[in-house]
mmCIF file with all atom_site columns, C-alpha atoms in Angstrom:
data_model
loop_
_atom_site.group_PDB
_atom_site.id
_atom_site.type_symbol
_atom_site.label_atom_id
_atom_site.label_alt_id
_atom_site.label_comp_id
_atom_site.label_asym_id
_atom_site.label_entity_id
_atom_site.label_seq_id
_atom_site.pdbx_PDB_ins_code
_atom_site.Cartn_x
_atom_site.Cartn_y
_atom_site.Cartn_z
_atom_site.occupancy
_atom_site.B_iso_or_equiv
_atom_site.pdbx_formal_charge
_atom_site.auth_seq_id
_atom_site.auth_comp_id
_atom_site.auth_asym_id
_atom_site.auth_atom_id
_atom_site.pdbx_PDB_model_num
ATOM 1   C CA . UNK I 1 1   ? 0.000   0.000   0.000  1.00 0.00 ? 1   UNK I CA 1
ATOM 2   C CA . UNK I 1 2   ? 0.957   3.643   -0.199 1.00 0.00 ? 2   UNK I CA 1
ATOM 3   C CA . UNK I 1 3   ? 1.497   3.916   3.552  1.00 0.00 ? 3   UNK I CA 1
ATOM 4   C CA . UNK I 1 4   ? 3.854   0.910   3.550  1.00 0.00 ? 4   UNK I CA 1
ATOM 5   C CA . UNK I 1 5   ? 5.835   2.418   0.670  1.00 0.00 ? 5   UNK I CA 1
ATOM 6   C CA . UNK I 1 6   ? 5.985   5.770   2.458  1.00 0.00 ? 6   UNK I CA 1
ATOM 7   C CA . UNK I 1 7   ? 7.136   4.022   5.629  1.00 0.00 ? 7   UNK I CA 1
ATOM 8   C CA . UNK I 1 8   ? 9.928   2.198   3.759  1.00 0.00 ? 8   UNK I CA 1
ATOM 9   C CA . UNK I 1 9   ? 11.093  5.436   2.122  1.00 0.00 ? 9   UNK I CA 1
ATOM 10  C CA . UNK I 1 10  ? 11.002  7.205   5.479  1.00 0.00 ? 10  UNK I CA 1
ATOM 11  C CA . UNK I 1 11  ? 13.064  4.473   7.127  1.00 0.00 ? 11  UNK I CA 1
ATOM 12  C CA . UNK I 1 12  ? 15.645  4.703   4.325  1.00 0.00 ? 12  UNK I CA 1
ATOM 13  C CA . UNK I 1 13  ? 15.912  8.472   4.743  1.00 0.00 ? 13  UNK I CA 1
ATOM 14  C CA . UNK I 1 14  ? 16.084  8.154   8.532  1.00 0.00 ? 14  UNK I CA 1
ATOM 15  C CA . UNK I 1 15  ? 18.944  5.687   8.311  1.00 0.00 ? 15  UNK I CA 1
ATOM 16  C CA . UNK I 1 16  ? 21.125  8.230   6.507  1.00 0.00 ? 16  UNK I CA 1
ATOM 17  C CA . UNK I 1 17  ? 23.487  9.956   8.997  1.00 0.00 ? 17  UNK I CA 1
ATOM 18  C CA . UNK I 1 18  ? 22.745  13.481  7.783  1.00 0.00 ? 18  UNK I CA 1
ATOM 19  C CA . UNK I 1 19  ? 19.026  12.962  8.509  1.00 0.00 ? 19  UNK I CA 1
ATOM 20  C CA . UNK I 1 20  ? 19.642  13.346  12.233 1.00 0.00 ? 20  UNK I CA 1
ATOM 21  C CA . UNK I 1 21  ? 20.677  16.986  12.142 1.00 0.00 ? 21  UNK I CA 1
ATOM 22  C CA . UNK I 1 22  ? 17.219  18.289  13.103 1.00 0.00 ? 22  UNK I CA 1
ATOM 23  C CA . UNK I 1 23  ? 13.783  16.811  13.619 1.00 0.00 ? 23  UNK I CA 1
ATOM 24  C CA . UNK I 1 24  ? 12.375  19.441  11.244 1.00 0.00 ? 24  UNK I CA 1
ATOM 25  C CA . UNK I 1 25  ? 14.080  17.699  8.316  1.00 0.00 ? 25  UNK I CA 1
ATOM 26  C CA . UNK I 1 26  ? 11.992  14.613  9.110  1.00 0.00 ? 26  UNK I CA 1
ATOM 27  C CA . UNK I 1 27  ? 8.778   16.621  9.499  1.00 0.00 ? 27  UNK I CA 1
ATOM 28  C CA . UNK I 1 28  ? 7.871   14.814  12.740 1.00 0.00 ? 28  UNK I CA 1
ATOM 29  C CA . UNK I 1 29  ? 4.533   15.719  14.288 1.00 0.00 ? 29  UNK I CA 1
ATOM 30  C CA . UNK I 1 30  ? 5.003   13.572  17.386 1.00 0.00 ? 30  UNK I CA 1
ATOM 31  C CA . UNK I 1 31  ? 7.753   15.171  19.500 1.00 0.00 ? 31  UNK I CA 1
ATOM 32  C CA . UNK I 1 32  ? 10.753  12.811  19.731 1.00 0.00 ? 32  UNK I CA 1
ATOM 33  C CA . UNK I 1 33  ? 11.318  13.858  23.352 1.00 0.00 ? 33  UNK I CA 1
ATOM 34  C CA . UNK I 1 34  ? 7.921   12.452  24.313 1.00 0.00 ? 34  UNK I CA 1
ATOM 35  C CA . UNK I 1 35  ? 8.613   9.258   22.405 1.00 0.00 ? 35  UNK I CA 1
ATOM 36  C CA . UNK I 1 36  ? 11.962  8.935   24.198 1.00 0.00 ? 36  UNK I CA 1
ATOM 37  C CA . UNK I 1 37  ? 10.264  9.516   27.563 1.00 0.00 ? 37  UNK I CA 1
ATOM 38  C CA . UNK I 1 38  ? 7.707   6.769   26.878 1.00 0.00 ? 38  UNK I CA 1
ATOM 39  C CA . UNK I 1 39  ? 10.391  4.364   25.690 1.00 0.00 ? 39  UNK I CA 1
ATOM 40  C CA . UNK I 1 40  ? 12.573  5.006   28.738 1.00 0.00 ? 40  UNK I CA 1
ATOM 41  C CA . UNK I 1 41  ? 9.613   4.543   31.094 1.00 0.00 ? 41  UNK I CA 1
ATOM 42  C CA . UNK I 1 42  ? 9.770   0.797   30.444 1.00 0.00 ? 42  UNK I CA 1
ATOM 43  C CA . UNK I 1 43  ? 11.701  -0.963  33.228 1.00 0.00 ? 43  UNK I CA 1
ATOM 44  C CA . UNK I 1 44  ? 13.334  -3.243  30.641 1.00 0.00 ? 44  UNK I CA 1
ATOM 45  C CA . UNK I 1 45  ? 14.923  -0.363  28.723 1.00 0.00 ? 45  UNK I CA 1
ATOM 46  C CA . UNK I 1 46  ? 18.303  0.975   29.795 1.00 0.00 ? 46  UNK I CA 1
ATOM 47  C CA . UNK I 1 47  ? 19.208  3.228   26.882 1.00 0.00 ? 47  UNK I CA 1
ATOM 48  C CA . UNK I 1 48  ? 17.426  4.549   23.821 1.00 0.00 ? 48  UNK I CA 1
ATOM 49  C CA . UNK I 1 49  ? 19.185  5.538   20.604 1.00 0.00 ? 49  UNK I CA 1
ATOM 50  C CA . UNK I 1 50  ? 18.287  8.635   18.613 1.00 0.00 ? 50  UNK I CA 1
ATOM 51  C CA . UNK I 1 51  ? 17.602  6.459   15.578 1.00 0.00 ? 51  UNK I CA 1
ATOM 52  C CA . UNK I 1 52  ? 15.083  4.287   17.410 1.00 0.00 ? 52  UNK I CA 1
ATOM 53  C CA . UNK I 1 53  ? 13.248  7.320   18.806 1.00 0.00 ? 53  UNK I CA 1
ATOM 54  C CA . UNK I 1 54  ? 12.922  8.916   15.381 1.00 0.00 ? 54  UNK I CA 1
ATOM 55  C CA . UNK I 1 55  ? 11.898  5.653   13.703 1.00 0.00 ? 55  UNK I CA 1
ATOM 56  C CA . UNK I 1 56  ? 9.259   4.939   16.342 1.00 0.00 ? 56  UNK I CA 1
ATOM 57  C CA . UNK I 1 57  ? 7.908   8.509   16.188 1.00 0.00 ? 57  UNK I CA 1
ATOM 58  C CA . UNK I 1 58  ? 7.553   8.343   12.407 1.00 0.00 ? 58  UNK I CA 1
ATOM 59  C CA . UNK I 1 59  ? 6.097   4.819   12.480 1.00 0.00 ? 59  UNK I CA 1
ATOM 60  C CA . UNK I 1 60  ? 3.532   5.958   15.052 1.00 0.00 ? 60  UNK I CA 1
ATOM 61  C CA . UNK I 1 61  ? 2.548   8.914   12.888 1.00 0.00 ? 61  UNK I CA 1
ATOM 62  C CA . UNK I 1 62  ? 2.132   6.687   9.842  1.00 0.00 ? 62  UNK I CA 1
ATOM 63  C CA . UNK I 1 63  ? 0.102   4.142   11.821 1.00 0.00 ? 63  UNK I CA 1
ATOM 64  C CA . UNK I 1 64  ? -2.243  6.823   13.164 1.00 0.00 ? 64  UNK I CA 1
ATOM 65  C CA . UNK I 1 65  ? -2.622  8.300   9.681  1.00 0.00 ? 65  UNK I CA 1
ATOM 66  C CA . UNK I 1 66  ? -3.531  4.897   8.218  1.00 0.00 ? 66  UNK I CA 1
ATOM 67  C CA . UNK I 1 67  ? -5.924  4.090   11.067 1.00 0.00 ? 67  UNK I CA 1
ATOM 68  C CA . UNK I 1 68  ? -7.772  7.396   10.768 1.00 0.00 ? 68  UNK I CA 1
ATOM 69  C CA . UNK I 1 69  ? -7.941  7.302   6.977  1.00 0.00 ? 69  UNK I CA 1
ATOM 70  C CA . UNK I 1 70  ? -9.217  3.702   7.053  1.00 0.00 ? 70  UNK I CA 1
ATOM 71  C CA . UNK I 1 71  ? -11.948 4.626   9.508  1.00 0.00 ? 71  UNK I CA 1
ATOM 72  C CA . UNK I 1 72  ? -13.000 7.780   7.660  1.00 0.00 ? 72  UNK I CA 1
ATOM 73  C CA . UNK I 1 73  ? -12.719 6.457   4.107  1.00 0.00 ? 73  UNK I CA 1
ATOM 74  C CA . UNK I 1 74  ? -14.949 3.490   4.791  1.00 0.00 ? 74  UNK I CA 1
ATOM 75  C CA . UNK I 1 75  ? -17.644 5.502   6.485  1.00 0.00 ? 75  UNK I CA 1
ATOM 76  C CA . UNK I 1 76  ? -17.279 8.775   4.592  1.00 0.00 ? 76  UNK I CA 1
ATOM 77  C CA . UNK I 1 77  ? -18.510 10.611  7.646  1.00 0.00 ? 77  UNK I CA 1
ATOM 78  C CA . UNK I 1 78  ? -17.223 12.567  10.630 1.00 0.00 ? 78  UNK I CA 1
ATOM 79  C CA . UNK I 1 79  ? -14.358 10.961  12.549 1.00 0.00 ? 79  UNK I CA 1
ATOM 80  C CA . UNK I 1 80  ? -15.633 9.536   15.854 1.00 0.00 ? 80  UNK I CA 1
ATOM 81  C CA . UNK I 1 81  ? -14.650 7.055   18.537 1.00 0.00 ? 81  UNK I CA 1
ATOM 82  C CA . UNK I 1 82  ? -17.385 4.732   17.278 1.00 0.00 ? 82  UNK I CA 1
ATOM 83  C CA . UNK I 1 83  ? -15.792 4.621   13.797 1.00 0.00 ? 83  UNK I CA 1
ATOM 84  C CA . UNK I 1 84  ? -12.443 3.601   15.307 1.00 0.00 ? 84  UNK I CA 1
ATOM 85  C CA . UNK I 1 85  ? -14.035 1.049   17.593 1.00 0.00 ? 85  UNK I CA 1
ATOM 86  C CA . UNK I 1 86  ? -16.057 -0.469  14.744 1.00 0.00 ? 86  UNK I CA 1
ATOM 87  C CA . UNK I 1 87  ? -12.972 -0.606  12.505 1.00 0.00 ? 87  UNK I CA 1
ATOM 88  C CA . UNK I 1 88  ? -11.017 -2.360  15.265 1.00 0.00 ? 88  UNK I CA 1
ATOM 89  C CA . UNK I 1 89  ? -13.745 -4.916  15.910 1.00 0.00 ? 89  UNK I CA 1
ATOM 90  C CA . UNK I 1 90  ? -14.232 -5.953  12.262 1.00 0.00 ? 90  UNK I CA 1
ATOM 91  C CA . UNK I 1 91  ? -10.647 -5.719  10.938 1.00 0.00 ? 91  UNK I CA 1
ATOM 92  C CA . UNK I 1 92  ? -8.323  -8.544  12.043 1.00 0.00 ? 92  UNK I CA 1
ATOM 93  C CA . UNK I 1 93  ? -5.150  -6.462  11.591 1.00 0.00 ? 93  UNK I CA 1
ATOM 94  C CA . UNK I 1 94  ? -6.404  -4.038  14.278 1.00 0.00 ? 94  UNK I CA 1
ATOM 95  C CA . UNK I 1 95  ? -7.473  -6.745  16.752 1.00 0.00 ? 95  UNK I CA 1
ATOM 96  C CA . UNK I 1 96  ? -4.564  -5.834  19.049 1.00 0.00 ? 96  UNK I CA 1
ATOM 97  C CA . UNK I 1 97  ? -6.356  -2.531  19.771 1.00 0.00 ? 97  UNK I CA 1
ATOM 98  C CA . UNK I 1 98  ? -9.320  -4.259  21.438 1.00 0.00 ? 98  UNK I CA 1
ATOM 99  C CA . UNK I 1 99  ? -8.223  -3.195  24.932 1.00 0.00 ? 99  UNK I CA 1
ATOM 100 C CA . UNK I 1 100 ? -7.766  0.476   24.043 1.00 0.00 ? 100 UNK I CA 1
ATOM 101 C CA . UNK I 1 101 ? -10.698 0.814   21.598 1.00 0.00 ? 101 UNK I CA 1
ATOM 102 C CA . UNK I 1 102 ? -13.460 -1.352  23.065 1.00 0.00 ? 102 UNK I CA 1
ATOM 103 C CA . UNK I 1 103 ? -17.010 -1.068  21.806 1.00 0.00 ? 103 UNK I CA 1
ATOM 104 C CA . UNK I 1 104 ? -18.890 1.239   24.138 1.00 0.00 ? 104 UNK I CA 1
ATOM 105 C CA . UNK I 1 105 ? -21.782 -0.268  26.053 1.00 0.00 ? 105 UNK I CA 1
ATOM 106 C CA . UNK I 1 106 ? -24.265 1.264   28.464 1.00 0.00 ? 106 UNK I CA 1
ATOM 107 C CA . UNK I 1 107 ? -24.121 0.652   32.192 1.00 0.00 ? 107 UNK I CA 1
ATOM 108 C CA . UNK I 1 108 ? -27.270 -1.478  31.969 1.00 0.00 ? 108 UNK I CA 1
ATOM 109 C CA . UNK I 1 109 ? -25.673 -3.672  29.269 1.00 0.00 ? 109 UNK I CA 1
ATOM 110 C CA . UNK I 1 110 ? -22.518 -4.000  31.370 1.00 0.00 ? 110 UNK I CA 1
ATOM 111 C CA . UNK I 1 111 ? -24.492 -5.035  34.466 1.00 0.00 ? 111 UNK I CA 1
ATOM 112 C CA . UNK I 1 112 ? -26.434 -7.633  32.469 1.00 0.00 ? 112 UNK I CA 1
ATOM 113 C CA . UNK I 1 113 ? -23.245 -8.970  30.916 1.00 0.00 ? 113 UNK I CA 1
ATOM 114 C CA . UNK I 1 114 ? -21.204 -9.273  34.125 1.00 0.00 ? 114 UNK I CA 1
ATOM 115 C CA . UNK I 1 115 ? -23.872 -9.765  36.829 1.00 0.00 ? 115 UNK I CA 1
ATOM 116 C CA . UNK I 1 116 ? -23.535 -13.555 36.861 1.00 0.00 ? 116 UNK I CA 1
ATOM 117 C CA . UNK I 1 117 ? -19.729 -13.346 37.140 1.00 0.00 ? 117 UNK I CA 1
ATOM 118 C CA . UNK I 1 118 ? -19.989 -10.805 39.953 1.00 0.00 ? 118 UNK I CA 1
ATOM 119 C CA . UNK I 1 119 ? -22.551 -12.867 41.862 1.00 0.00 ? 119 UNK I CA 1
ATOM 120 C CA . UNK I 1 120 ? -20.426 -16.017 41.468 1.00 0.00 ? 120 UNK I CA 1
ATOM 121 C CA . UNK I 1 121 ? -17.326 -14.279 42.814 1.00 0.00 ? 121 UNK I CA 1
ATOM 122 C CA . UNK I 1 122 ? -19.174 -13.001 45.899 1.00 0.00 ? 122 UNK I CA 1
ATOM 123 C CA . UNK I 1 123 ? -20.371 -16.413 47.067 1.00 0.00 ? 123 UNK I CA 1
#
């Protein structure tokens, strides 16, 4: 797809040494400092290279762009949480987002769904 091609071209340009002079040359919208902070917050990470921060920032941007365009293009309507949630639930490649984009349900639906489990755990 176009986004995969763009990602490959971006990775090639990022891997060139002169590409690391400024973040403006990469046109990053996600601040690399925030990406670095999130990466370093993992207890398993001791050090983070500049290259990995820039690659992850750009990959995140491209992923978000693809996700939003997929949701909006299919529906052709205003971008909403429901569009993202529906896209996640019916597209296998986005199944890993189930925990962060669950389908919204009402409190009554939730109570009906989990009442038996709650009652069983209390006895």
